[in-house]
PDB file of C-alpha atoms in Angstrom:
ATOM      1  CA  MET Q   1      -0.060   0.138   0.073  1.00  0.00           C
ATOM      2  CA  ASN Q   2       1.380   3.566  -0.798  1.00  0.00           C
ATOM      3  CA  ILE Q   3       0.339   6.784   0.659  1.00  0.00           C
ATOM      4  CA  VAL Q   4      -2.250   7.556  -1.893  1.00  0.00           C
ATOM      5  CA  ASP Q   5      -4.002   4.172  -0.941  1.00  0.00           C
ATOM      6  CA  LYS Q   6      -3.678   4.758   2.671  1.00  0.00           C
ATOM      7  CA  LYS Q   7      -5.167   8.229   2.638  1.00  0.00           C
ATOM      8  CA  PHE Q   8      -8.120   7.115   0.755  1.00  0.00           C
ATOM      9  CA  TYR Q   9      -9.048   4.150   2.737  1.00  0.00           C
ATOM     10  CA  ASP Q  10      -8.297   6.057   6.152  1.00  0.00           C
ATOM     11  CA  LEU Q  11     -10.997   8.245   4.767  1.00  0.00           C
ATOM     12  CA  MET Q  12     -13.207   5.689   3.732  1.00  0.00           C
ATOM     13  CA  LYS Q  13     -12.911   3.944   7.319  1.00  0.00           C
ATOM     14  CA  CYS Q  14     -13.644   7.389   8.897  1.00  0.00           C
ATOM     15  CA  LEU Q  15     -16.816   7.548   7.017  1.00  0.00           C
ATOM     16  CA  GLU Q  16     -17.761   4.070   7.911  1.00  0.00           C
ATOM     17  CA  VAL Q  17     -17.627   4.450  11.748  1.00  0.00           C
ATOM     18  CA  LEU Q  18     -19.107   7.876  11.938  1.00  0.00           C
ATOM     19  CA  ASP Q  19     -22.961   8.162  11.462  1.00  0.00           C
ATOM     20  CA  ILE Q  20     -24.255  10.867   9.060  1.00  0.00           C
ATOM     21  CA  ASN Q  21     -24.730  13.630  11.840  1.00  0.00           C
ATOM     22  CA  GLU Q  22     -21.077  13.350  12.970  1.00  0.00           C
ATOM     23  CA  ILE Q  23     -19.805  13.529   9.373  1.00  0.00           C
ATOM     24  CA  LEU Q  24     -22.061  16.770   8.828  1.00  0.00           C
ATOM     25  CA  ASP Q  25     -20.747  18.264  11.998  1.00  0.00           C
ATOM     26  CA  ASN Q  26     -17.284  17.688  11.179  1.00  0.00           C
ATOM     27  CA  ILE Q  27     -17.665  19.219   7.705  1.00  0.00           C
ATOM     28  CA  LYS Q  28     -19.459  22.263   9.286  1.00  0.00           C
ATOM     29  CA  ALA Q  29     -16.517  22.649  11.773  1.00  0.00           C
ATOM     30  CA  LYS Q  30     -13.899  22.307   9.035  1.00  0.00           C
ATOM     31  CA  PHE Q  31     -15.644  24.991   6.943  1.00  0.00           C
ATOM     32  CA  TYR Q  32     -15.737  27.605  10.005  1.00  0.00           C
ATOM     33  CA  ARG Q  33     -12.006  26.996   9.991  1.00  0.00           C
ATOM     34  CA  VAL Q  34     -11.640  28.307   6.463  1.00  0.00           C
ATOM     35  CA  PRO Q  35     -10.720  32.074   6.409  1.00  0.00           C
ATOM     36  CA  GLU Q  36     -13.610  34.392   6.469  1.00  0.00           C
ATOM     37  CA  GLU Q  37     -13.050  35.803   2.796  1.00  0.00           C
ATOM     38  CA  THR Q  38     -12.761  32.296   1.366  1.00  0.00           C
ATOM     39  CA  ARG Q  39     -16.060  31.119   3.208  1.00  0.00           C
ATOM     40  CA  ILE Q  40     -17.726  34.190   1.767  1.00  0.00           C
ATOM     41  CA  SER Q  41     -16.503  33.667  -1.760  1.00  0.00           C
ATOM     42  CA  THR Q  42     -17.434  30.032  -1.636  1.00  0.00           C
ATOM     43  CA  GLU Q  43     -20.873  30.735  -0.588  1.00  0.00           C
ATOM     44  CA  ASN Q  44     -21.355  33.249  -3.355  1.00  0.00           C
ATOM     45  CA  PHE Q  45     -20.028  30.815  -6.018  1.00  0.00           C
ATOM     46  CA  LEU Q  46     -22.061  27.868  -4.592  1.00  0.00           C
ATOM     47  CA  ASN Q  47     -25.457  30.012  -4.795  1.00  0.00           C
ATOM     48  CA  GLN Q  48     -24.612  31.574  -8.184  1.00  0.00           C
ATOM     49  CA  PHE Q  49     -24.666  28.085  -9.917  1.00  0.00           C
ATOM     50  CA  GLY Q  50     -26.930  25.883  -7.688  1.00  0.00           C
ATOM     51  CA  TYR Q  51     -25.594  22.599  -8.943  1.00  0.00           C
ATOM     52  CA  TRP Q  52     -24.828  21.193  -5.503  1.00  0.00           C
ATOM     53  CA  GLY Q  53     -27.609  23.005  -3.394  1.00  0.00           C
ATOM     54  CA  THR Q  54     -27.394  26.263  -1.336  1.00  0.00           C
ATOM     55  CA  LEU Q  55     -25.117  27.590   1.354  1.00  0.00           C
ATOM     56  CA  ASP Q  56     -25.985  30.534   3.520  1.00  0.00           C
ATOM     57  CA  THR Q  57     -24.523  30.303   6.805  1.00  0.00           C
ATOM     58  CA  ASN Q  58     -25.881  33.561   8.267  1.00  0.00           C
ATOM     59  CA  ASN Q  59     -29.474  31.956   7.829  1.00  0.00           C
ATOM     60  CA  GLN Q  60     -28.404  28.537   8.907  1.00  0.00           C
ATOM     61  CA  ASP Q  61     -28.742  27.084   5.306  1.00  0.00           C
ATOM     62  CA  TYR Q  62     -26.244  24.268   5.015  1.00  0.00           C
ATOM     63  CA  THR Q  63     -28.060  22.407   2.133  1.00  0.00           C
ATOM     64  CA  VAL Q  64     -24.668  21.956   0.220  1.00  0.00           C
ATOM     65  CA  ILE Q  65     -22.941  20.392   3.295  1.00  0.00           C
ATOM     66  CA  GLU Q  66     -25.901  18.363   4.157  1.00  0.00           C
ATOM     67  CA  LEU Q  67     -25.985  16.789   0.583  1.00  0.00           C
ATOM     68  CA  LYS Q  68     -22.126  16.189   0.665  1.00  0.00           C
ATOM     69  CA  ALA Q  69     -22.373  14.319   3.927  1.00  0.00           C
ATOM     70  CA  LYS Q  70     -25.357  12.195   2.765  1.00  0.00           C
ATOM     71  CA  CYS Q  71     -23.366  11.219  -0.459  1.00  0.00           C
ATOM     72  CA  LEU Q  72     -20.220  10.374   1.417  1.00  0.00           C
ATOM     73  CA  LYS Q  73     -22.085   8.269   3.981  1.00  0.00           C
ATOM     74  CA  GLU Q  74     -24.652   6.476   1.726  1.00  0.00           C
ATOM     75  CA  HIS Q  75     -22.172   5.995  -1.175  1.00  0.00           C
ATOM     76  CA  ARG Q  76     -18.955   5.091   0.485  1.00  0.00           C
ATOM     77  CA  ASN Q  77     -18.856   1.568  -1.209  1.00  0.00           C
ATOM     78  CA  ASP Q  78     -19.678   3.320  -4.684  1.00  0.00           C
ATOM     79  CA  PHE Q  79     -16.465   5.513  -4.080  1.00  0.00           C
ATOM     80  CA  ILE Q  80     -14.420   2.595  -3.061  1.00  0.00           C
ATOM     81  CA  GLU Q  81     -15.454   0.612  -6.276  1.00  0.00           C
ATOM     82  CA  LEU Q  82     -14.595   3.618  -8.462  1.00  0.00           C
ATOM     83  CA  TYR Q  83     -11.184   3.965  -6.794  1.00  0.00           C
ATOM     84  CA  GLN Q  84     -10.532   0.417  -7.479  1.00  0.00           C
ATOM     85  CA  SER Q  85     -11.546   0.851 -11.026  1.00  0.00           C
ATOM     86  CA  LEU Q  86      -9.338   3.815 -11.909  1.00  0.00           C
ATOM     87  CA  LYS Q  87      -6.351   2.864 -13.957  1.00  0.00           C
ATOM     88  CA  ASP Q  88      -3.658   5.093 -12.841  1.00  0.00           C
ATOM     89  CA  TYR Q  89      -2.669   6.599  -9.415  1.00  0.00           C
ATOM     90  CA  LYS Q  90      -3.000  10.285 -10.659  1.00  0.00           C
ATOM     91  CA  SER Q  91      -6.826   9.437 -10.972  1.00  0.00           C
ATOM     92  CA  LYS Q  92      -6.804   7.898  -7.463  1.00  0.00           C
ATOM     93  CA  LYS Q  93      -5.221  10.895  -5.910  1.00  0.00           C
ATOM     94  CA  ILE Q  94      -7.620  13.144  -7.816  1.00  0.00           C
ATOM     95  CA  LEU Q  95     -10.741  11.015  -6.175  1.00  0.00           C
ATOM     96  CA  TYR Q  96      -9.218  11.323  -2.871  1.00  0.00           C
ATOM     97  CA  GLY Q  97      -8.709  15.007  -3.217  1.00  0.00           C
ATOM     98  CA  ILE Q  98     -12.127  15.776  -4.320  1.00  0.00           C
ATOM     99  CA  LEU Q  99     -13.730  13.620  -1.367  1.00  0.00           C
ATOM    100  CA  ASN Q 100     -11.349  14.994   1.179  1.00  0.00           C
ATOM    101  CA  ASN Q 101     -12.159  18.384   0.029  1.00  0.00           C
ATOM    102  CA  TRP Q 102     -15.787  17.605   0.546  1.00  0.00           C
ATOM    103  CA  TYR Q 103     -15.089  16.242   3.941  1.00  0.00           C
ATOM    104  CA  GLN Q 104     -12.527  18.503   5.529  1.00  0.00           C
ATOM    105  CA  TYR Q 105     -11.902  21.282   2.860  1.00  0.00           C
ATOM    106  CA  ASP Q 106      -8.393  20.200   1.913  1.00  0.00           C
ATOM    107  CA  PHE Q 107      -7.275  22.726  -0.545  1.00  0.00           C
ATOM    108  CA  VAL Q 108      -3.663  21.301  -0.617  1.00  0.00           C
ATOM    109  CA  THR Q 109      -4.490  18.002  -2.486  1.00  0.00           C
ATOM    110  CA  LEU Q 110      -6.785  19.843  -4.984  1.00  0.00           C
ATOM    111  CA  SER Q 111      -3.896  22.109  -5.854  1.00  0.00           C
ATOM    112  CA  GLU Q 112      -1.437  19.227  -6.128  1.00  0.00           C
ATOM    113  CA  VAL Q 113      -3.656  17.113  -8.673  1.00  0.00           C
ATOM    114  CA  ALA Q 114      -4.854  20.185 -10.902  1.00  0.00           C
ATOM    115  CA  GLU Q 115      -3.679  19.680 -14.435  1.00  0.00           C
ATOM    116  CA  ARG Q 116      -0.903  22.011 -15.577  1.00  0.00           C
ATOM    117  CA  ASN Q 117       0.569  20.366 -18.506  1.00  0.00           C
ATOM    118  CA  TYR Q 118      -2.254  19.600 -20.952  1.00  0.00           C
ATOM    119  CA  LYS Q 119      -5.374  21.198 -22.380  1.00  0.00           C
ATOM    120  CA  HIS Q 120      -8.612  20.553 -20.801  1.00  0.00           C
ATOM    121  CA  TYR Q 121      -9.961  17.116 -21.901  1.00  0.00           C
ATOM    122  CA  PHE Q 122      -6.962  16.179 -23.932  1.00  0.00           C
ATOM    123  CA  ASP Q 123      -4.165  14.464 -21.772  1.00  0.00           C
ATOM    124  CA  LEU Q 124      -1.465  13.345 -23.933  1.00  0.00           C
ATOM    125  CA  ASP Q 125      -0.337  10.640 -21.355  1.00  0.00           C
ATOM    126  CA  LEU Q 126      -4.000   9.008 -22.138  1.00  0.00           C
ATOM    127  CA  ILE Q 127      -4.680  10.106 -25.790  1.00  0.00           C
ATOM    128  CA  PRO Q 128      -1.258  10.619 -27.123  1.00  0.00           C
ATOM    129  CA  HIS Q 129      -2.431  10.991 -30.920  1.00  0.00           C
ATOM    130  CA  CYS Q 130      -5.688  11.654 -32.934  1.00  0.00           C
ATOM    131  CA  HIS Q 131      -6.211  10.673 -36.600  1.00  0.00           C
ATOM    132  CA  ASN Q 132      -9.249  10.747 -38.733  1.00  0.00           C
ATOM    133  CA  GLU Q 133     -11.426  11.408 -35.755  1.00  0.00           C
ATOM    134  CA  VAL Q 134     -15.277  12.041 -35.730  1.00  0.00           C
ATOM    135  CA  LEU Q 135     -15.363  14.036 -32.787  1.00  0.00           C
ATOM    136  CA  VAL Q 136     -18.992  14.984 -31.250  1.00  0.00           C
ATOM    137  CA  ASP Q 137     -18.883  18.205 -28.807  1.00  0.00           C
ATOM    138  CA  LEU Q 138     -21.848  18.431 -26.477  1.00  0.00           C
ATOM    139  CA  GLY Q 139     -21.933  21.780 -24.824  1.00  0.00           C
ATOM    140  CA  ALA Q 140     -19.502  23.222 -27.559  1.00  0.00           C
ATOM    141  CA  TYR Q 141     -19.900  26.768 -26.108  1.00  0.00           C
ATOM    142  CA  THR Q 142     -17.572  29.228 -28.175  1.00  0.00           C
ATOM    143  CA  GLY Q 143     -15.665  26.467 -29.524  1.00  0.00           C
ATOM    144  CA  ASP Q 144     -12.931  26.606 -26.841  1.00  0.00           C
ATOM    145  CA  THR Q 145     -12.516  22.644 -26.753  1.00  0.00           C
ATOM    146  CA  ILE Q 146     -12.191  22.486 -30.471  1.00  0.00           C
ATOM    147  CA  LEU Q 147      -9.522  25.093 -30.617  1.00  0.00           C
ATOM    148  CA  ASP Q 148      -7.805  23.220 -27.706  1.00  0.00           C
ATOM    149  CA  PHE Q 149      -8.289  20.047 -29.921  1.00  0.00           C
ATOM    150  CA  PHE Q 150      -6.562  21.658 -32.790  1.00  0.00           C
ATOM    151  CA  ASP Q 151      -3.869  23.054 -30.504  1.00  0.00           C
ATOM    152  CA  THR Q 152      -2.995  19.563 -29.048  1.00  0.00           C
ATOM    153  CA  TYR Q 153      -3.407  17.348 -32.167  1.00  0.00           C
ATOM    154  CA  GLY Q 154      -3.399  19.644 -35.283  1.00  0.00           C
ATOM    155  CA  ILE Q 155      -6.028  20.719 -37.740  1.00  0.00           C
ATOM    156  CA  HIS Q 156      -5.534  17.465 -39.774  1.00  0.00           C
ATOM    157  CA  SER Q 157      -6.556  15.094 -37.056  1.00  0.00           C
ATOM    158  CA  TYR Q 158     -10.044  14.794 -37.753  1.00  0.00           C
ATOM    159  CA  ASN Q 159     -12.557  13.828 -40.508  1.00  0.00           C
ATOM    160  CA  LYS Q 160     -15.520  15.465 -39.004  1.00  0.00           C
ATOM    161  CA  ILE Q 161     -16.652  17.578 -35.980  1.00  0.00           C
ATOM    162  CA  TYR Q 162     -20.210  17.844 -34.724  1.00  0.00           C
ATOM    163  CA  CYS Q 163     -20.650  20.819 -32.376  1.00  0.00           C
ATOM    164  CA  TYR Q 164     -23.941  21.025 -30.245  1.00  0.00           C
ATOM    165  CA  GLU Q 165     -24.655  24.225 -28.495  1.00  0.00           C
ATOM    166  CA  MET Q 166     -28.224  25.380 -27.268  1.00  0.00           C
ATOM    167  CA  THR Q 167     -27.861  29.138 -26.534  1.00  0.00           C
ATOM    168  CA  PRO Q 168     -28.516  31.378 -29.706  1.00  0.00           C
ATOM    169  CA  THR Q 169     -26.047  34.072 -28.779  1.00  0.00           C
ATOM    170  CA  THR Q 170     -23.301  31.467 -27.787  1.00  0.00           C
ATOM    171  CA  PHE Q 171     -24.233  29.505 -30.908  1.00  0.00           C
ATOM    172  CA  SER Q 172     -23.368  32.542 -33.119  1.00  0.00           C
ATOM    173  CA  THR Q 173     -19.928  33.013 -31.364  1.00  0.00           C
ATOM    174  CA  LEU Q 174     -19.358  29.449 -31.762  1.00  0.00           C
ATOM    175  CA  LYS Q 175     -19.672  29.588 -35.661  1.00  0.00           C
ATOM    176  CA  ASN Q 176     -17.815  32.831 -35.980  1.00  0.00           C
ATOM    177  CA  ASN Q 177     -14.921  31.297 -34.032  1.00  0.00           C
ATOM    178  CA  LEU Q 178     -14.766  28.118 -36.199  1.00  0.00           C
ATOM    179  CA  TYR Q 179     -15.964  29.041 -39.561  1.00  0.00           C
ATOM    180  CA  GLN Q 180     -12.656  28.860 -41.289  1.00  0.00           C
ATOM    181  CA  TYR Q 181     -12.316  25.127 -40.491  1.00  0.00           C
ATOM    182  CA  ASP Q 182     -13.664  22.323 -42.768  1.00  0.00           C
ATOM    183  CA  ASN Q 183     -16.096  19.691 -42.029  1.00  0.00           C
ATOM    184  CA  ILE Q 184     -17.506  21.258 -38.678  1.00  0.00           C
ATOM    185  CA  ILE Q 185     -21.379  20.586 -38.401  1.00  0.00           C
ATOM    186  CA  PHE Q 186     -23.066  23.226 -36.260  1.00  0.00           C
ATOM    187  CA  ASN Q 187     -26.241  22.063 -34.410  1.00  0.00           C
ATOM    188  CA  LYS Q 188     -28.391  24.668 -32.365  1.00  0.00           C
ATOM    189  CA  LYS Q 189     -29.811  21.919 -30.068  1.00  0.00           C
ATOM    190  CA  ALA Q 190     -29.693  20.512 -26.666  1.00  0.00           C
ATOM    191  CA  CYS Q 191     -28.843  16.755 -26.333  1.00  0.00           C
ATOM    192  CA  SER Q 192     -30.496  14.323 -23.901  1.00  0.00           C
ATOM    193  CA  ASN Q 193     -32.406  11.086 -23.989  1.00  0.00           C
ATOM    194  CA  PHE Q 194     -35.363  12.058 -26.075  1.00  0.00           C
ATOM    195  CA  SER Q 195     -36.114  14.056 -29.207  1.00  0.00           C
ATOM    196  CA  GLY Q 196     -38.461  17.086 -28.931  1.00  0.00           C
ATOM    197  CA  ASN Q 197     -38.330  20.543 -27.543  1.00  0.00           C
ATOM    198  CA  SER Q 198     -37.539  22.063 -24.311  1.00  0.00           C
ATOM    199  CA  TYR Q 199     -36.792  25.428 -22.835  1.00  0.00           C
ATOM    200  CA  ILE Q 200     -33.596  27.054 -21.705  1.00  0.00           C
ATOM    201  CA  ILE Q 201     -33.337  28.454 -18.210  1.00  0.00           C
ATOM    202  CA  GLU Q 202     -30.628  31.268 -18.465  1.00  0.00           C
ATOM    203  CA  ASN Q 203     -28.065  31.454 -15.806  1.00  0.00           C
ATOM    204  CA  ASN Q 204     -27.283  35.038 -14.755  1.00  0.00           C
ATOM    205  CA  GLU Q 205     -23.635  34.295 -14.041  1.00  0.00           C
ATOM    206  CA  SER Q 206     -22.908  32.754 -17.348  1.00  0.00           C
ATOM    207  CA  ALA Q 207     -24.332  31.295 -20.654  1.00  0.00           C
ATOM    208  CA  SER Q 208     -22.070  28.491 -20.235  1.00  0.00           C
ATOM    209  CA  ALA Q 209     -24.226  27.379 -17.108  1.00  0.00           C
ATOM    210  CA  ASN Q 210     -27.497  27.630 -18.962  1.00  0.00           C
ATOM    211  CA  GLN Q 211     -29.692  24.500 -18.508  1.00  0.00           C
ATOM    212  CA  ILE Q 212     -32.799  22.987 -20.045  1.00  0.00           C
ATOM    213  CA  THR Q 213     -36.138  22.207 -18.538  1.00  0.00           C
ATOM    214  CA  ASN Q 214     -39.241  20.221 -19.564  1.00  0.00           C
ATOM    215  CA  HIS Q 215     -41.495  22.908 -18.378  1.00  0.00           C
ATOM    216  CA  ASP Q 216     -42.285  26.278 -20.008  1.00  0.00           C
ATOM    217  CA  ASN Q 217     -40.826  28.316 -17.256  1.00  0.00           C
ATOM    218  CA  GLY Q 218     -37.714  28.679 -19.291  1.00  0.00           C
ATOM    219  CA  ASN Q 219     -36.627  31.689 -21.461  1.00  0.00           C
ATOM    220  CA  ILE Q 220     -36.150  30.137 -24.922  1.00  0.00           C
ATOM    221  CA  LEU Q 221     -37.541  27.426 -26.755  1.00  0.00           C
ATOM    222  CA  VAL Q 222     -34.862  24.922 -28.095  1.00  0.00           C
ATOM    223  CA  PRO Q 223     -34.877  21.718 -29.992  1.00  0.00           C
ATOM    224  CA  VAL Q 224     -33.758  18.535 -28.263  1.00  0.00           C
ATOM    225  CA  THR Q 225     -32.138  15.451 -29.819  1.00  0.00           C
ATOM    226  CA  THR Q 226     -30.236  12.206 -28.949  1.00  0.00           C
ATOM    227  CA  ILE Q 227     -26.906  11.678 -30.526  1.00  0.00           C
ATOM    228  CA  ASP Q 228     -28.283   8.116 -31.675  1.00  0.00           C
ATOM    229  CA  ASN Q 229     -30.868   9.780 -33.739  1.00  0.00           C
ATOM    230  CA  ASP Q 230     -28.847  12.601 -34.913  1.00  0.00           C
ATOM    231  CA  ILE Q 231     -25.733  11.007 -35.953  1.00  0.00           C
ATOM    232  CA  GLU Q 232     -25.484   7.935 -38.361  1.00  0.00           C
ATOM    233  CA  GLU Q 233     -21.896   7.476 -38.929  1.00  0.00           C
ATOM    234  CA  LYS Q 234     -19.367   5.901 -36.663  1.00  0.00           C
ATOM    235  CA  ILE Q 235     -18.331   8.225 -33.733  1.00  0.00           C
ATOM    236  CA  THR Q 236     -14.631   8.054 -32.380  1.00  0.00           C
ATOM    237  CA  MET Q 237     -14.638  10.530 -29.730  1.00  0.00           C
ATOM    238  CA  ILE Q 238     -17.427  12.382 -27.664  1.00  0.00           C
ATOM    239  CA  LYS Q 239     -16.929  15.332 -25.152  1.00  0.00           C
ATOM    240  CA  MET Q 240     -19.975  16.394 -22.800  1.00  0.00           C
ATOM    241  CA  ASP Q 241     -20.095  19.346 -20.692  1.00  0.00           C
ATOM    242  CA  ILE Q 242     -23.903  20.134 -20.447  1.00  0.00           C
ATOM    243  CA  GLU Q 243     -24.588  21.449 -16.919  1.00  0.00           C
ATOM    244  CA  GLY Q 244     -25.840  18.351 -15.336  1.00  0.00           C
ATOM    245  CA  ASP Q 245     -27.702  16.575 -18.307  1.00  0.00           C
ATOM    246  CA  GLU Q 246     -24.627  14.279 -18.863  1.00  0.00           C
ATOM    247  CA  GLN Q 247     -26.286  11.176 -17.646  1.00  0.00           C
ATOM    248  CA  LYS Q 248     -29.391  11.872 -19.988  1.00  0.00           C
ATOM    249  CA  ALA Q 249     -27.302  12.473 -22.815  1.00  0.00           C
ATOM    250  CA  LEU Q 250     -25.113   9.334 -22.380  1.00  0.00           C
ATOM    251  CA  ASP Q 251     -28.454   7.360 -22.519  1.00  0.00           C
ATOM    252  CA  GLY Q 252     -29.058   9.072 -26.053  1.00  0.00           C
ATOM    253  CA  CYS Q 253     -25.589   7.922 -27.091  1.00  0.00           C
ATOM    254  CA  ARG Q 254     -26.093   4.342 -26.181  1.00  0.00           C
ATOM    255  CA  ASN Q 255     -26.196   2.711 -29.501  1.00  0.00           C
ATOM    256  CA  HIS Q 256     -22.967   4.581 -30.461  1.00  0.00           C
ATOM    257  CA  ILE Q 257     -21.118   3.686 -27.193  1.00  0.00           C
ATOM    258  CA  ILE Q 258     -21.910   0.019 -27.732  1.00  0.00           C
ATOM    259  CA  ALA Q 259     -21.111  -0.335 -31.478  1.00  0.00           C
ATOM    260  CA  ASP Q 260     -18.553   2.474 -31.961  1.00  0.00           C
ATOM    261  CA  HIS Q 261     -16.442   2.347 -28.727  1.00  0.00           C
ATOM    262  CA  PRO Q 262     -15.839   6.031 -28.724  1.00  0.00           C
ATOM    263  CA  ILE Q 263     -13.467   7.724 -26.295  1.00  0.00           C
ATOM    264  CA  LEU Q 264     -15.538   9.504 -23.692  1.00  0.00           C
ATOM    265  CA  LEU Q 265     -14.546  12.973 -22.151  1.00  0.00           C
ATOM    266  CA  ILE Q 266     -17.422  13.554 -19.724  1.00  0.00           C
ATOM    267  CA  SER Q 267     -17.760  16.166 -17.133  1.00  0.00           C
ATOM    268  CA  VAL Q 268     -18.694  14.527 -13.671  1.00  0.00           C
ATOM    269  CA  TYR Q 269     -19.073  17.473 -11.219  1.00  0.00           C
ATOM    270  CA  HIS Q 270     -22.555  18.936 -11.858  1.00  0.00           C
ATOM    271  CA  HIS Q 271     -24.121  16.367  -9.345  1.00  0.00           C
ATOM    272  CA  ASN Q 272     -22.415  14.868  -6.392  1.00  0.00           C
ATOM    273  CA  ASN Q 273     -23.539  11.359  -7.713  1.00  0.00           C
ATOM    274  CA  ASP Q 274     -22.063  11.838 -11.117  1.00  0.00           C
ATOM    275  CA  LEU Q 275     -18.655  10.854  -9.997  1.00  0.00           C
ATOM    276  CA  PHE Q 276     -19.790   7.256  -9.479  1.00  0.00           C
ATOM    277  CA  GLU Q 277     -22.943   7.066 -11.361  1.00  0.00           C
ATOM    278  CA  ILE Q 278     -21.636   8.060 -14.903  1.00  0.00           C
ATOM    279  CA  PRO Q 279     -18.701   5.467 -14.788  1.00  0.00           C
ATOM    280  CA  LYS Q 280     -21.383   2.791 -13.817  1.00  0.00           C
ATOM    281  CA  LYS Q 281     -23.645   3.732 -16.557  1.00  0.00           C
ATOM    282  CA  ILE Q 282     -20.921   3.548 -19.145  1.00  0.00           C
ATOM    283  CA  LYS Q 283     -19.726   0.093 -17.764  1.00  0.00           C
ATOM    284  CA  GLU Q 284     -23.350  -1.176 -18.042  1.00  0.00           C
ATOM    285  CA  MET Q 285     -23.656   0.126 -21.706  1.00  0.00           C
ATOM    286  CA  ASN Q 286     -20.247  -1.236 -22.681  1.00  0.00           C
ATOM    287  CA  PRO Q 287     -17.733  -3.206 -20.290  1.00  0.00           C
ATOM    288  CA  ASN Q 288     -14.890  -2.455 -22.451  1.00  0.00           C
ATOM    289  CA  TYR Q 289     -13.620   0.787 -21.134  1.00  0.00           C
ATOM    290  CA  ASP Q 290     -10.770   1.889 -18.905  1.00  0.00           C
ATOM    291  CA  PHE Q 291     -11.453   4.946 -16.414  1.00  0.00           C
ATOM    292  CA  TYR Q 292      -9.258   7.966 -15.501  1.00  0.00           C
ATOM    293  CA  LEU Q 293      -9.928  11.203 -13.854  1.00  0.00           C
ATOM    294  CA  ARG Q 294      -8.438  14.514 -14.643  1.00  0.00           C
ATOM    295  CA  TYR Q 295      -8.926  17.802 -12.625  1.00  0.00           C
ATOM    296  CA  TYR Q 296      -8.867  21.282 -14.205  1.00  0.00           C
ATOM    297  CA  GLY Q 297     -10.417  23.221 -11.490  1.00  0.00           C
ATOM    298  CA  GLY Q 298      -9.123  25.425  -8.701  1.00  0.00           C
ATOM    299  CA  CYS Q 299      -8.248  24.333  -5.159  1.00  0.00           C
ATOM    300  CA  ILE Q 300     -11.146  25.728  -3.006  1.00  0.00           C
ATOM    301  CA  TYR Q 301     -14.228  23.765  -4.490  1.00  0.00           C
ATOM    302  CA  PRO Q 302     -13.651  20.815  -6.845  1.00  0.00           C
ATOM    303  CA  THR Q 303     -15.248  21.615 -10.224  1.00  0.00           C
ATOM    304  CA  GLU Q 304     -14.038  20.851 -13.741  1.00  0.00           C
ATOM    305  CA  ILE Q 305     -13.589  17.190 -13.008  1.00  0.00           C
ATOM    306  CA  VAL Q 306     -13.389  14.971 -16.303  1.00  0.00           C
ATOM    307  CA  LEU Q 307     -13.969  11.258 -16.438  1.00  0.00           C
ATOM    308  CA  ILE Q 308     -11.770   9.991 -19.310  1.00  0.00           C
ATOM    309  CA  ALA Q 309     -13.109   6.650 -20.578  1.00  0.00           C
ATOM    310  CA  ILE Q 310     -10.762   4.911 -22.975  1.00  0.00           C
ATOM    311  CA  PRO Q 311     -11.927   1.772 -24.883  1.00  0.00           C
ATOM    312  CA  THR Q 312     -10.053  -1.390 -24.593  1.00  0.00           C
ATOM    313  CA  VAL Q 313     -11.625  -2.966 -27.696  1.00  0.00           C
ATOM    314  CA  HIS Q 314     -11.671  -1.043 -30.970  1.00  0.00           C
ATOM    315  CA  SER Q 315     -14.331  -1.663 -33.537  1.00  0.00           C
TER     316      SER Q 315
END
């Protein structure tokens, strides 16, 4: 056993012996040891985006902390299973750093595991080269991921790129940023596990955090599709960052995941359970994948967590 294993399993043992109220009290105590300025900025950040609940200590609202405590206690075995399935120790240390941040606001480990060498999603140790790729970018935003792909692998590394972006103003920027490149298909659609229509709920902080709802209380009507319905050709790579709808969109890619074995680059931080539920979902669809985690966020609160699923069998 090495120090990464020891720290992880010590944390798991702690979560096993404590009841949920003890875990909750411990997290609260650690939060109050954080410098006041950092506590305030953390609360503001969490409440602006709302993925993980709300946090307002002045009004005794600890929803974020309560949900973290519940996830840690109830899904300890799921985290152990995920840890044991990860294929390198960088991934294992990232998982430990995330969970230890949840439990005791450990900023040091998150800082140590943050990726500083490679572009977001494109780790050359895991994906050393690309050739004739058919890349699908769900949540293409302004084209930043595609530009990083070109910067990492070159502009001759793909056959076709499908970009999906649902926000109209962002979609216009996306097309303007990528118009000079060949064989890019621009789709002003949301992706999920159904085809039809939905509504965009606009985030006041950033258009990158816009979400869809099935109710008509959203701001903008948007078409919704599944990748299985929308793309017929073989796909070699899928990237997803769609603000919490990743699991539904994966269901909508099921046939391609089974038949094509694409490399999967999936954001797994919008819901606490995404960390273990998304790899489980992929494994259920197609057991021939190896799993890695990479971390592109800051040291205060763990966001920008990416699951990289590499196929072990090529079709």
